[in-house]
Amino acid sequence: MMKIAATLLATIALATVNALDNGLALTPQMGWSSWNFYACNINESVIMNTAKAMVSNGMADAGYTYVNIDDCWAGGRYPNGTVYADPTNFPNGIKYVADYIHSLGLKIGIYTDAGTETCQKRVGSYGYEANDAQTYAEWGIDYVKEDWCYATLENPQQRYQIMSQALNATGRPMFFSLCDWGYENPWTFGMSVGNSWRTTPDIKDNWDSMLSNLMAQAPITSFSGIGGFNDPDMMMVGNGGMSNTEYVSHFSLWSLLNAPLIAGCDLIDIDQETLSILTASEVIAINQDPLGVQGSLVKSYNGGLQQIWAKPLSNGARAVVLFNTDTNPATIELLWGNIWMEPSQQLSIRNLWTQTNLGTFTESYESDSLIPPHGCIMLTLTPTN
Ligand SMILES: *[C@@H]1O[C@H](CO)[C@@H](O)[C@H](O)[C@H]1NC(C)=O
Ligand SMILES: *[C@@H]1O[C@H](CO)[C@@H](O)[C@H](O)[C@H]1NC(C)=O
Ligand SMILES: *[C@@H]1O[C@H](CO)[C@@H](O)[C@H](O)[C@H]1NC(C)=O
């Protein structure tokens, strides 16, 4: 008992030191980014229509706040160094889009790069950090993602620190999202420099890529906490390369991992199934739990084919994902010892996807139905006394 509690407390304590003190990322950021669906094919109307759709389709009510313009918005620099938007795609400039997004009660994110050019060869912020941060603040930007193309000879911690300080110096709180794809272990310094840091290469819209980004989180879960989160990349839910069973697993695990919930699909023409995955309120609540402890891999069976991921919640309960990565259906047995609980503890179990109570159990729980291939069951287990 003492040992279980001490391990858990150590995890929580480690997660809250050194946070960047800009008042943001008290819970993982939620929003949408243009990249996964539109890539470089963006313009002001698609960004503004997406923001409008987020309000009308329930995404905003579910907690999605940031509307993030990814690569390809920048047009160039004036002779004095100030960056300007691409006049073809953003003819009214970025402030015009920001004002519209703010009028909807949402927040706007923008993209830049720590190198001389962005990945799509637009102007990067290298050497222009103070200038760009000031411009973003004047436009009313709320969120800055900084990529890592054409920057590979630099030390990421030092380079990102320059933008971090430049953003701070503007006096406008801007969420700072580091994106060096896990290069030089950003989780070891990210907390003092930014509000989230990418931990892996870009996610692709397929099962293997999603699983690979997931498994890369297992050794580093303790580095995330209130103020700064491990980022296994934006979500692919709704983009068509995985089944809905797989997207439910993707969404469940990203939620449990305190990953940023940044949707990456077409929100203007979204189907009901995708919308119901992205707005599953009890699943989102696990991601947004104020305790801020990232879920971790607590048990593997059959060489990892079946996995249990779990996290403690602020109310003393545990959230659990029973995850079957196999191509055959399976059951998974959860022991209370896996989730920092005494065997004698009575736990009331709720299924977060079906939103049903499953009863009260001691010692262990085993799903009575098989978990489908690549599927999962997501639960909360709450002490009854
Ligand atoms: C800037 O950094 C200081 C010191 O960490 C912090 O107190 C302040 O809130 C920060 N301001 C912004 C706008 O991020
Ligand atoms: C804006 O971008 C969207 C998405 O790529 C595209 O369908 C639309 O035609 C574009 N509109 C203009 C005016 O370029
Ligand atoms: C730089 O030049 C542009 C275009 O003339 C102007 O709009 C902007 O205010 C200037 N920026 C600064 C910091 O002087």
Tab-separated table of C-alpha atoms and ligand atoms in Angstrom:
chain	number	residue	atom	x	y	z
A	1	MET	CA	0.000	0.000	0.000
A	2	MET	CA	2.727	2.496	1.022
A	3	LYS	CA	4.732	1.513	-2.008
A	4	ILE	CA	1.824	1.933	-4.391
A	5	ALA	CA	0.921	5.336	-2.970
A	6	ALA	CA	4.545	6.555	-2.968
A	7	THR	CA	5.029	5.661	-6.646
A	8	LEU	CA	1.889	7.498	-7.589
A	9	LEU	CA	2.811	10.584	-5.575
A	10	ALA	CA	6.287	10.664	-7.097
A	11	THR	CA	4.694	10.642	-10.538
A	12	ILE	CA	2.453	13.555	-9.675
A	13	ALA	CA	5.248	15.582	-8.073
A	14	LEU	CA	7.636	15.139	-10.993
A	15	ALA	CA	4.985	16.322	-13.390
A	16	THR	CA	4.469	19.758	-11.893
A	17	VAL	CA	7.964	21.213	-11.510
A	18	ASN	CA	9.348	23.914	-13.802
A	19	ALA	CA	6.176	24.627	-15.749
A	20	LEU	CA	6.313	27.587	-18.104
A	21	ASP	CA	4.450	30.213	-16.162
A	22	ASN	CA	2.168	31.696	-18.818
A	23	GLY	CA	-1.067	30.561	-17.222
A	24	LEU	CA	-1.887	28.185	-20.099
A	25	ALA	CA	-2.124	24.412	-20.532
A	26	LEU	CA	-3.723	23.790	-17.146
A	27	THR	CA	-5.290	20.916	-19.083
A	28	PRO	CA	-4.254	19.593	-22.518
A	29	GLN	CA	-5.137	21.939	-25.357
A	30	MET	CA	-8.177	21.124	-27.499
A	31	GLY	CA	-8.826	22.415	-30.975
A	32	TRP	CA	-8.383	21.790	-34.672
A	33	SER	CA	-5.462	22.162	-37.054
A	34	SER	CA	-5.555	22.537	-40.809
A	35	TRP	CA	-2.613	20.273	-41.593
A	36	ASN	CA	-3.848	16.671	-41.447
A	37	PHE	CA	-6.720	17.236	-43.859
A	38	TYR	CA	-5.858	20.292	-45.963
A	39	ALA	CA	-2.033	20.286	-45.822
A	40	CYS	CA	-0.949	23.334	-47.839
A	41	ASN	CA	-4.371	23.892	-49.458
A	42	ILE	CA	-5.624	26.491	-47.004
A	43	ASN	CA	-7.129	29.954	-47.260
A	44	GLU	CA	-9.115	32.343	-45.108
A	45	SER	CA	-12.507	30.927	-46.106
A	46	VAL	CA	-11.667	27.338	-45.196
A	47	ILE	CA	-10.266	28.454	-41.827
A	48	MET	CA	-13.216	30.717	-41.059
A	49	ASN	CA	-15.797	28.161	-42.210
A	50	THR	CA	-14.150	25.523	-40.034
A	51	ALA	CA	-14.357	27.832	-37.026
A	52	LYS	CA	-18.012	28.471	-37.782
A	53	ALA	CA	-18.652	24.732	-38.114
A	54	MET	CA	-16.975	24.059	-34.769
A	55	VAL	CA	-19.544	26.273	-33.112
A	56	SER	CA	-22.576	24.896	-34.966
A	57	ASN	CA	-21.710	21.177	-34.782
A	58	GLY	CA	-21.037	20.971	-31.046
A	59	MET	CA	-17.229	20.741	-31.185
A	60	ALA	CA	-16.847	24.089	-29.404
A	61	ASP	CA	-19.295	23.047	-26.691
A	62	ALA	CA	-17.332	19.815	-26.254
A	63	GLY	CA	-14.244	21.892	-25.423
A	64	TYR	CA	-12.452	22.415	-28.756
A	65	THR	CA	-11.177	25.992	-28.571
A	66	TYR	CA	-8.122	26.558	-30.754
A	67	VAL	CA	-8.460	26.993	-34.520
A	68	ASN	CA	-4.915	26.447	-35.728
A	69	ILE	CA	-3.607	27.562	-39.099
A	70	ASP	CA	-0.709	25.254	-39.923
A	71	ASP	CA	1.970	25.687	-42.608
A	72	CYS	CA	1.419	27.729	-45.803
A	73	TRP	CA	-0.131	30.938	-44.501
A	74	ALA	CA	3.058	33.054	-44.631
A	75	GLY	CA	3.708	35.184	-47.708
A	76	GLY	CA	7.113	36.653	-46.862
A	77	ARG	CA	8.773	39.524	-45.028
A	78	TYR	CA	8.727	43.268	-45.629
A	79	PRO	CA	12.148	44.938	-45.888
A	80	ASN	CA	11.890	45.786	-42.177
A	81	GLY	CA	11.574	42.087	-41.359
A	82	THR	CA	7.890	41.978	-40.418
A	83	VAL	CA	6.174	38.839	-41.656
A	84	TYR	CA	3.024	39.091	-43.790
A	85	ALA	CA	0.344	36.612	-44.851
A	86	ASP	CA	0.156	35.080	-48.332
A	87	PRO	CA	-1.870	37.699	-50.241
A	88	THR	CA	-3.563	35.073	-52.412
A	89	ASN	CA	-4.827	32.779	-49.658
A	90	PHE	CA	-5.225	35.347	-46.903
A	91	PRO	CA	-6.034	38.547	-48.800
A	92	ASN	CA	-7.342	40.280	-45.671
A	93	GLY	CA	-4.409	39.236	-43.508
A	94	ILE	CA	-4.335	37.124	-40.364
A	95	LYS	CA	-5.756	39.711	-37.977
A	96	TYR	CA	-8.988	39.678	-39.977
A	97	VAL	CA	-9.255	35.893	-39.482
A	98	ALA	CA	-8.287	36.227	-35.806
A	99	ASP	CA	-10.980	38.836	-35.180
A	100	TYR	CA	-13.593	36.563	-36.752
A	101	ILE	CA	-12.488	33.522	-34.737
A	102	HIS	CA	-12.525	35.589	-31.539
A	103	SER	CA	-16.022	36.850	-32.368
A	104	LEU	CA	-17.139	33.204	-32.243
A	105	GLY	CA	-15.658	32.817	-28.766
A	106	LEU	CA	-12.787	30.671	-30.070
A	107	LYS	CA	-9.014	31.156	-30.112
A	108	ILE	CA	-6.589	31.250	-33.020
A	109	GLY	CA	-3.322	29.400	-33.497
A	110	ILE	CA	-0.598	29.988	-36.016
A	111	TYR	CA	2.385	28.026	-37.278
A	112	THR	CA	6.010	28.900	-37.733
A	113	ASP	CA	9.368	27.178	-37.827
A	114	ALA	CA	12.533	27.423	-35.745
A	115	GLY	CA	14.627	27.234	-38.918
A	116	THR	CA	15.126	29.618	-41.797
A	117	GLU	CA	12.201	28.156	-43.723
A	118	THR	CA	9.094	26.200	-42.822
A	119	CYS	CA	8.708	22.622	-44.027
A	120	GLN	CA	6.749	23.970	-47.022
A	121	LYS	CA	9.425	26.578	-47.686
A	122	ARG	CA	7.615	29.611	-46.371
A	123	VAL	CA	9.617	32.029	-44.217
A	124	GLY	CA	10.745	30.583	-40.875
A	125	SER	CA	11.303	32.504	-37.656
A	126	TYR	CA	15.053	31.884	-37.340
A	127	GLY	CA	16.583	35.177	-36.224
A	128	TYR	CA	13.175	36.879	-36.351
A	129	GLU	CA	11.695	35.460	-33.171
A	130	ALA	CA	11.165	38.777	-31.376
A	131	ASN	CA	9.787	40.398	-34.511
A	132	ASP	CA	7.392	37.520	-35.214
A	133	ALA	CA	6.219	37.193	-31.622
A	134	GLN	CA	5.378	40.898	-31.651
A	135	THR	CA	3.463	40.530	-34.927
A	136	TYR	CA	1.513	37.540	-33.607
A	137	ALA	CA	0.600	39.486	-30.474
A	138	GLU	CA	-0.612	42.407	-32.599
A	139	TRP	CA	-2.747	40.053	-34.679
A	140	GLY	CA	-4.299	38.596	-31.516
A	141	ILE	CA	-2.749	35.149	-31.842
A	142	ASP	CA	-3.396	32.777	-28.916
A	143	TYR	CA	-1.275	29.753	-29.875
A	144	VAL	CA	2.024	29.285	-31.699
A	145	LYS	CA	3.289	25.977	-33.053
A	146	GLU	CA	6.954	26.046	-34.016
A	147	ASP	CA	8.226	23.346	-36.358
A	148	TRP	CA	11.781	22.115	-36.849
A	149	CYS	CA	12.527	22.057	-40.595
A	150	TYR	CA	15.813	23.630	-41.778
A	151	ALA	CA	16.931	23.885	-38.159
A	152	THR	CA	18.685	20.593	-37.624
A	153	LEU	CA	22.125	22.032	-36.817
A	154	GLU	CA	20.652	23.927	-33.910
A	155	ASN	CA	20.085	22.762	-30.362
A	156	PRO	CA	16.292	22.606	-29.945
A	157	GLN	CA	16.276	23.633	-26.310
A	158	GLN	CA	18.298	26.791	-27.010
A	159	ARG	CA	16.412	27.661	-30.184
A	160	TYR	CA	12.959	27.136	-28.717
A	161	GLN	CA	13.955	29.116	-25.645
A	162	ILE	CA	14.477	32.171	-27.872
A	163	MET	CA	10.900	32.034	-29.174
A	164	SER	CA	9.590	31.188	-25.720
A	165	GLN	CA	11.165	34.355	-24.299
A	166	ALA	CA	10.042	36.406	-27.285
A	167	LEU	CA	6.448	35.294	-26.790
A	168	ASN	CA	6.675	36.053	-23.089
A	169	ALA	CA	8.119	39.523	-23.775
A	170	THR	CA	5.017	40.527	-25.743
A	171	GLY	CA	2.937	40.288	-22.560
A	172	ARG	CA	0.238	38.373	-24.436
A	173	PRO	CA	-0.188	34.794	-23.164
A	174	MET	CA	0.303	32.549	-26.193
A	175	PHE	CA	0.253	28.779	-25.932
A	176	PHE	CA	3.656	27.557	-27.181
A	177	SER	CA	3.649	24.196	-28.972
A	178	LEU	CA	7.120	22.776	-29.703
A	179	CYS	CA	7.377	20.521	-32.722
A	180	ASP	CA	10.828	19.005	-33.125
A	181	TRP	CA	9.337	15.515	-33.610
A	182	GLY	CA	11.036	14.171	-30.497
A	183	TYR	CA	14.548	15.190	-31.628
A	184	GLU	CA	16.916	15.557	-28.617
A	185	ASN	CA	14.307	14.342	-26.108
A	186	PRO	CA	12.186	17.508	-25.830
A	187	TRP	CA	10.314	15.995	-22.881
A	188	THR	CA	13.444	16.582	-20.763
A	189	PHE	CA	13.348	20.365	-21.309
A	190	GLY	CA	9.908	21.066	-22.771
A	191	MET	CA	8.190	21.924	-19.512
A	192	SER	CA	10.321	25.042	-18.923
A	193	VAL	CA	10.177	26.212	-22.563
A	194	GLY	CA	6.734	25.400	-23.942
A	195	ASN	CA	3.248	24.151	-23.160
A	196	SER	CA	3.496	20.956	-25.218
A	197	TRP	CA	6.157	19.205	-27.210
A	198	ARG	CA	5.935	16.694	-30.012
A	199	THR	CA	7.498	13.390	-29.042
A	200	THR	CA	7.463	11.516	-32.355
A	201	PRO	CA	7.593	11.833	-36.130
A	202	ASP	CA	4.378	12.966	-37.847
A	203	ILE	CA	1.401	10.675	-37.418
A	204	LYS	CA	0.035	9.114	-40.590
A	205	ASP	CA	-3.546	8.082	-41.108
A	206	ASN	CA	-2.997	4.379	-40.527
A	207	TRP	CA	-3.002	1.892	-37.665
A	208	ASP	CA	0.758	1.197	-37.614
A	209	SER	CA	1.654	4.867	-37.406
A	210	MET	CA	-0.886	5.558	-34.658
A	211	LEU	CA	0.319	2.532	-32.671
A	212	SER	CA	3.957	3.477	-33.128
A	213	ASN	CA	3.358	7.032	-31.851
A	214	LEU	CA	1.389	5.578	-28.948
A	215	MET	CA	4.106	3.117	-27.911
A	216	ALA	CA	6.731	5.883	-28.008
A	217	GLN	CA	4.864	7.526	-25.113
A	218	ALA	CA	5.205	4.560	-22.769
A	219	PRO	CA	8.698	5.412	-21.421
A	220	ILE	CA	8.119	9.172	-21.078
A	221	THR	CA	4.722	9.558	-19.442
A	222	SER	CA	6.160	11.045	-16.230
A	223	PHE	CA	7.527	14.122	-18.035
A	224	SER	CA	4.083	15.535	-18.755
A	225	GLY	CA	1.974	17.522	-16.333
A	226	ILE	CA	0.023	20.684	-15.666
A	227	GLY	CA	1.524	23.450	-17.809
A	228	GLY	CA	3.197	21.175	-20.370
A	229	PHE	CA	2.137	18.004	-22.152
A	230	ASN	CA	3.719	15.262	-24.228
A	231	ASP	CA	2.324	15.537	-27.759
A	232	PRO	CA	2.111	12.305	-29.797
A	233	ASP	CA	0.754	14.477	-32.664
A	234	MET	CA	-2.605	15.690	-33.892
A	235	MET	CA	-5.486	13.303	-34.325
A	236	MET	CA	-6.370	11.469	-37.515
A	237	VAL	CA	-9.928	10.605	-36.402
A	238	GLY	CA	-12.283	11.062	-39.350
A	239	ASN	CA	-9.719	11.085	-42.143
A	240	GLY	CA	-10.626	7.630	-43.452
A	241	GLY	CA	-7.391	5.664	-43.171
A	242	MET	CA	-8.492	3.710	-40.099
A	243	SER	CA	-11.717	1.996	-39.103
A	244	ASN	CA	-13.992	3.651	-36.574
A	245	THR	CA	-13.013	0.945	-34.070
A	246	GLU	CA	-9.405	2.056	-34.543
A	247	TYR	CA	-10.323	5.731	-34.310
A	248	VAL	CA	-12.151	5.033	-31.023
A	249	SER	CA	-8.930	3.442	-29.707
A	250	HIS	CA	-6.874	6.377	-31.039
A	251	PHE	CA	-9.182	8.878	-29.328
A	252	SER	CA	-9.443	6.895	-26.068
A	253	LEU	CA	-5.689	6.569	-25.741
A	254	TRP	CA	-4.891	10.147	-26.726
A	255	SER	CA	-7.386	11.221	-24.059
A	256	LEU	CA	-5.892	8.970	-21.409
A	257	LEU	CA	-2.362	10.141	-22.296
A	258	ASN	CA	-3.261	13.799	-21.746
A	259	ALA	CA	-2.316	14.316	-25.371
A	260	PRO	CA	-3.426	17.528	-27.021
A	261	LEU	CA	-6.834	16.846	-28.559
A	262	ILE	CA	-6.277	18.602	-31.862
A	263	ALA	CA	-8.724	17.319	-34.442
A	264	GLY	CA	-7.322	16.983	-37.939
A	265	CYS	CA	-10.266	16.120	-40.135
A	266	ASP	CA	-12.713	18.077	-42.277
A	267	LEU	CA	-15.069	19.724	-39.776
A	268	ILE	CA	-17.171	21.501	-42.408
A	269	ASP	CA	-18.445	18.246	-43.898
A	270	ILE	CA	-18.102	15.845	-40.967
A	271	ASP	CA	-20.087	12.611	-40.594
A	272	GLN	CA	-22.064	11.807	-37.448
A	273	GLU	CA	-19.884	8.861	-36.447
A	274	THR	CA	-16.721	10.976	-36.489
A	275	LEU	CA	-18.464	13.767	-34.616
A	276	SER	CA	-19.695	11.368	-31.952
A	277	ILE	CA	-16.150	10.059	-31.430
A	278	LEU	CA	-14.612	13.524	-31.195
A	279	THR	CA	-17.288	14.842	-28.828
A	280	ALA	CA	-17.559	11.840	-26.466
A	281	SER	CA	-17.937	13.867	-23.300
A	282	GLU	CA	-16.937	11.264	-20.709
A	283	VAL	CA	-13.803	10.403	-22.669
A	284	ILE	CA	-12.838	14.063	-23.051
A	285	ALA	CA	-13.352	14.541	-19.297
A	286	ILE	CA	-10.538	12.044	-18.667
A	287	ASN	CA	-8.208	14.098	-20.857
A	288	GLN	CA	-9.228	17.326	-19.128
A	289	ASP	CA	-9.099	16.016	-15.557
A	290	PRO	CA	-7.490	18.753	-13.421
A	291	LEU	CA	-5.034	16.410	-11.673
A	292	GLY	CA	-3.044	16.490	-14.918
A	293	VAL	CA	-1.295	13.133	-14.551
A	294	GLN	CA	-0.648	11.425	-17.868
A	295	GLY	CA	-1.869	7.872	-18.282
A	296	SER	CA	0.752	5.175	-18.546
A	297	LEU	CA	1.124	1.620	-19.732
A	298	VAL	CA	0.617	-0.400	-16.564
A	299	LYS	CA	0.319	-3.961	-17.872
A	300	SER	CA	0.963	-5.939	-21.052
A	301	TYR	CA	-0.160	-9.438	-21.926
A	302	ASN	CA	1.040	-11.697	-24.747
A	303	GLY	CA	4.051	-9.607	-25.643
A	304	GLY	CA	2.023	-6.418	-25.772
A	305	LEU	CA	-0.852	-7.699	-27.891
A	306	GLN	CA	-3.165	-6.771	-25.032
A	307	GLN	CA	-2.394	-3.689	-22.974
A	308	ILE	CA	-3.754	-1.819	-19.986
A	309	TRP	CA	-3.231	1.933	-19.843
A	310	ALA	CA	-4.334	3.812	-16.721
A	311	LYS	CA	-4.271	7.175	-15.010
A	312	PRO	CA	-5.320	8.529	-11.615
A	313	LEU	CA	-8.072	11.153	-11.551
A	314	SER	CA	-8.554	14.140	-9.276
A	315	ASN	CA	-11.528	12.526	-7.500
A	316	GLY	CA	-9.494	9.475	-6.456
A	317	ALA	CA	-10.883	7.294	-9.227
A	318	ARG	CA	-8.849	5.663	-12.009
A	319	ALA	CA	-9.394	5.830	-15.742
A	320	VAL	CA	-8.425	2.736	-17.703
A	321	VAL	CA	-8.190	1.701	-21.341
A	322	LEU	CA	-8.188	-2.048	-21.984
A	323	PHE	CA	-6.614	-2.134	-25.432
A	324	ASN	CA	-6.493	-5.100	-27.799
A	325	THR	CA	-3.866	-4.510	-30.515
A	326	ASP	CA	-4.293	-8.056	-31.805
A	327	THR	CA	-6.086	-9.045	-35.008
A	328	ASN	CA	-8.171	-11.496	-32.942
A	329	PRO	CA	-10.776	-10.568	-30.334
A	330	ALA	CA	-9.607	-10.938	-26.740
A	331	THR	CA	-10.530	-10.418	-23.120
A	332	ILE	CA	-8.245	-8.501	-20.786
A	333	GLU	CA	-8.096	-8.940	-17.040
A	334	LEU	CA	-7.535	-5.854	-14.921
A	335	LEU	CA	-6.154	-6.345	-11.397
A	336	TRP	CA	-6.481	-3.594	-8.839
A	337	GLY	CA	-2.717	-3.772	-8.277
A	338	ASN	CA	-2.309	-2.570	-11.874
A	339	ILE	CA	-4.044	0.694	-11.012
A	340	TRP	CA	-2.569	1.590	-7.609
A	341	MET	CA	-5.476	0.093	-5.623
A	342	GLU	CA	-5.696	-2.435	-2.811
A	343	PRO	CA	-7.416	-5.710	-3.878
A	344	SER	CA	-10.045	-5.346	-1.148
A	345	GLN	CA	-11.105	-1.927	-2.400
A	346	GLN	CA	-14.639	-1.878	-3.754
A	347	LEU	CA	-14.702	-0.099	-7.103
A	348	SER	CA	-17.723	0.986	-9.056
A	349	ILE	CA	-17.051	0.620	-12.790
A	350	ARG	CA	-18.445	2.708	-15.624
A	351	ASN	CA	-18.012	2.220	-19.356
A	352	LEU	CA	-17.287	5.670	-20.830
A	353	TRP	CA	-18.244	4.899	-24.430
A	354	THR	CA	-21.569	3.202	-23.710
A	355	GLN	CA	-22.080	5.501	-20.681
A	356	THR	CA	-23.324	2.619	-18.567
A	357	ASN	CA	-22.526	1.473	-15.035
A	358	LEU	CA	-21.201	-2.075	-14.969
A	359	GLY	CA	-21.504	-2.728	-11.230
A	360	THR	CA	-19.238	-2.920	-8.212
A	361	PHE	CA	-16.180	-5.158	-8.071
A	362	THR	CA	-13.257	-6.067	-5.823
A	363	GLU	CA	-9.781	-7.375	-6.780
A	364	SER	CA	-10.219	-7.531	-10.539
A	365	TYR	CA	-12.382	-6.931	-13.553
A	366	GLU	CA	-12.566	-8.839	-16.805
A	367	SER	CA	-14.755	-7.639	-19.637
A	368	ASP	CA	-17.639	-10.064	-20.212
A	369	SER	CA	-17.606	-9.444	-23.950
A	370	LEU	CA	-14.563	-9.878	-26.152
A	371	ILE	CA	-12.696	-6.719	-27.134
A	372	PRO	CA	-12.619	-6.556	-30.940
A	373	PRO	CA	-9.363	-6.516	-32.930
A	374	HIS	CA	-7.715	-3.069	-32.569
A	375	GLY	CA	-10.527	-2.104	-30.201
A	376	CYS	CA	-10.681	-1.010	-26.610
A	377	ILE	CA	-12.889	-0.602	-23.571
A	378	MET	CA	-12.551	2.622	-21.617
A	379	LEU	CA	-13.584	2.664	-17.973
A	380	THR	CA	-13.546	4.648	-14.795
A	381	LEU	CA	-13.165	2.777	-11.515
A	382	THR	CA	-14.336	4.773	-8.518
A	383	PRO	CA	-13.950	3.794	-4.857
A	384	THR	CA	-17.375	3.295	-3.297
A	385	ASN	CA	-16.240	4.484	0.125
B	1	LIG	C1	6.362	35.701	-18.588
B	1	LIG	O1	7.191	34.976	-17.689
B	1	LIG	C2	6.995	35.335	-16.314
B	1	LIG	C3	8.033	34.610	-15.500
B	1	LIG	O2	7.949	33.239	-15.674
B	1	LIG	C4	5.569	34.974	-15.934
B	1	LIG	O3	5.318	35.331	-14.596
B	1	LIG	C5	4.597	35.705	-16.850
B	1	LIG	O4	3.265	35.307	-16.557
B	1	LIG	C6	4.901	35.413	-18.306
B	1	LIG	N1	4.046	36.213	-19.174
B	1	LIG	C7	3.483	35.751	-20.287
B	1	LIG	C8	2.650	36.696	-21.044
B	1	LIG	O5	3.653	34.624	-20.702
B	2	LIG	C1	-10.034	27.428	-50.105
B	2	LIG	O1	-9.536	26.165	-49.699
B	2	LIG	C2	-10.475	25.109	-49.838
B	2	LIG	C3	-9.844	23.871	-49.224
B	2	LIG	O2	-8.646	23.535	-49.838
B	2	LIG	C4	-10.841	24.942	-51.300
B	2	LIG	O3	-11.808	23.921	-51.440
B	2	LIG	C5	-11.405	26.246	-51.822
B	2	LIG	O4	-11.632	26.147	-53.214
B	2	LIG	C6	-10.437	27.403	-51.568
B	2	LIG	N1	-11.073	28.651	-51.916
B	2	LIG	C7	-10.467	29.558	-52.626
B	2	LIG	C8	-11.237	30.808	-52.870
B	2	LIG	O5	-9.349	29.408	-53.056
B	3	LIG	C1	7.237	46.995	-41.397
B	3	LIG	O1	6.723	47.387	-42.647
B	3	LIG	C2	5.344	47.100	-42.855
B	3	LIG	C3	4.993	47.427	-44.297
B	3	LIG	O2	5.378	48.709	-44.611
B	3	LIG	C4	4.518	47.854	-41.825
B	3	LIG	O3	3.157	47.576	-42.004
B	3	LIG	C5	4.966	47.475	-40.451
B	3	LIG	O4	4.286	48.217	-39.468
B	3	LIG	C6	6.458	47.668	-40.272
B	3	LIG	N1	6.844	47.078	-39.001
B	3	LIG	C7	7.580	47.705	-38.111
B	3	LIG	C8	7.901	46.943	-36.860
B	3	LIG	O5	7.983	48.850	-38.268
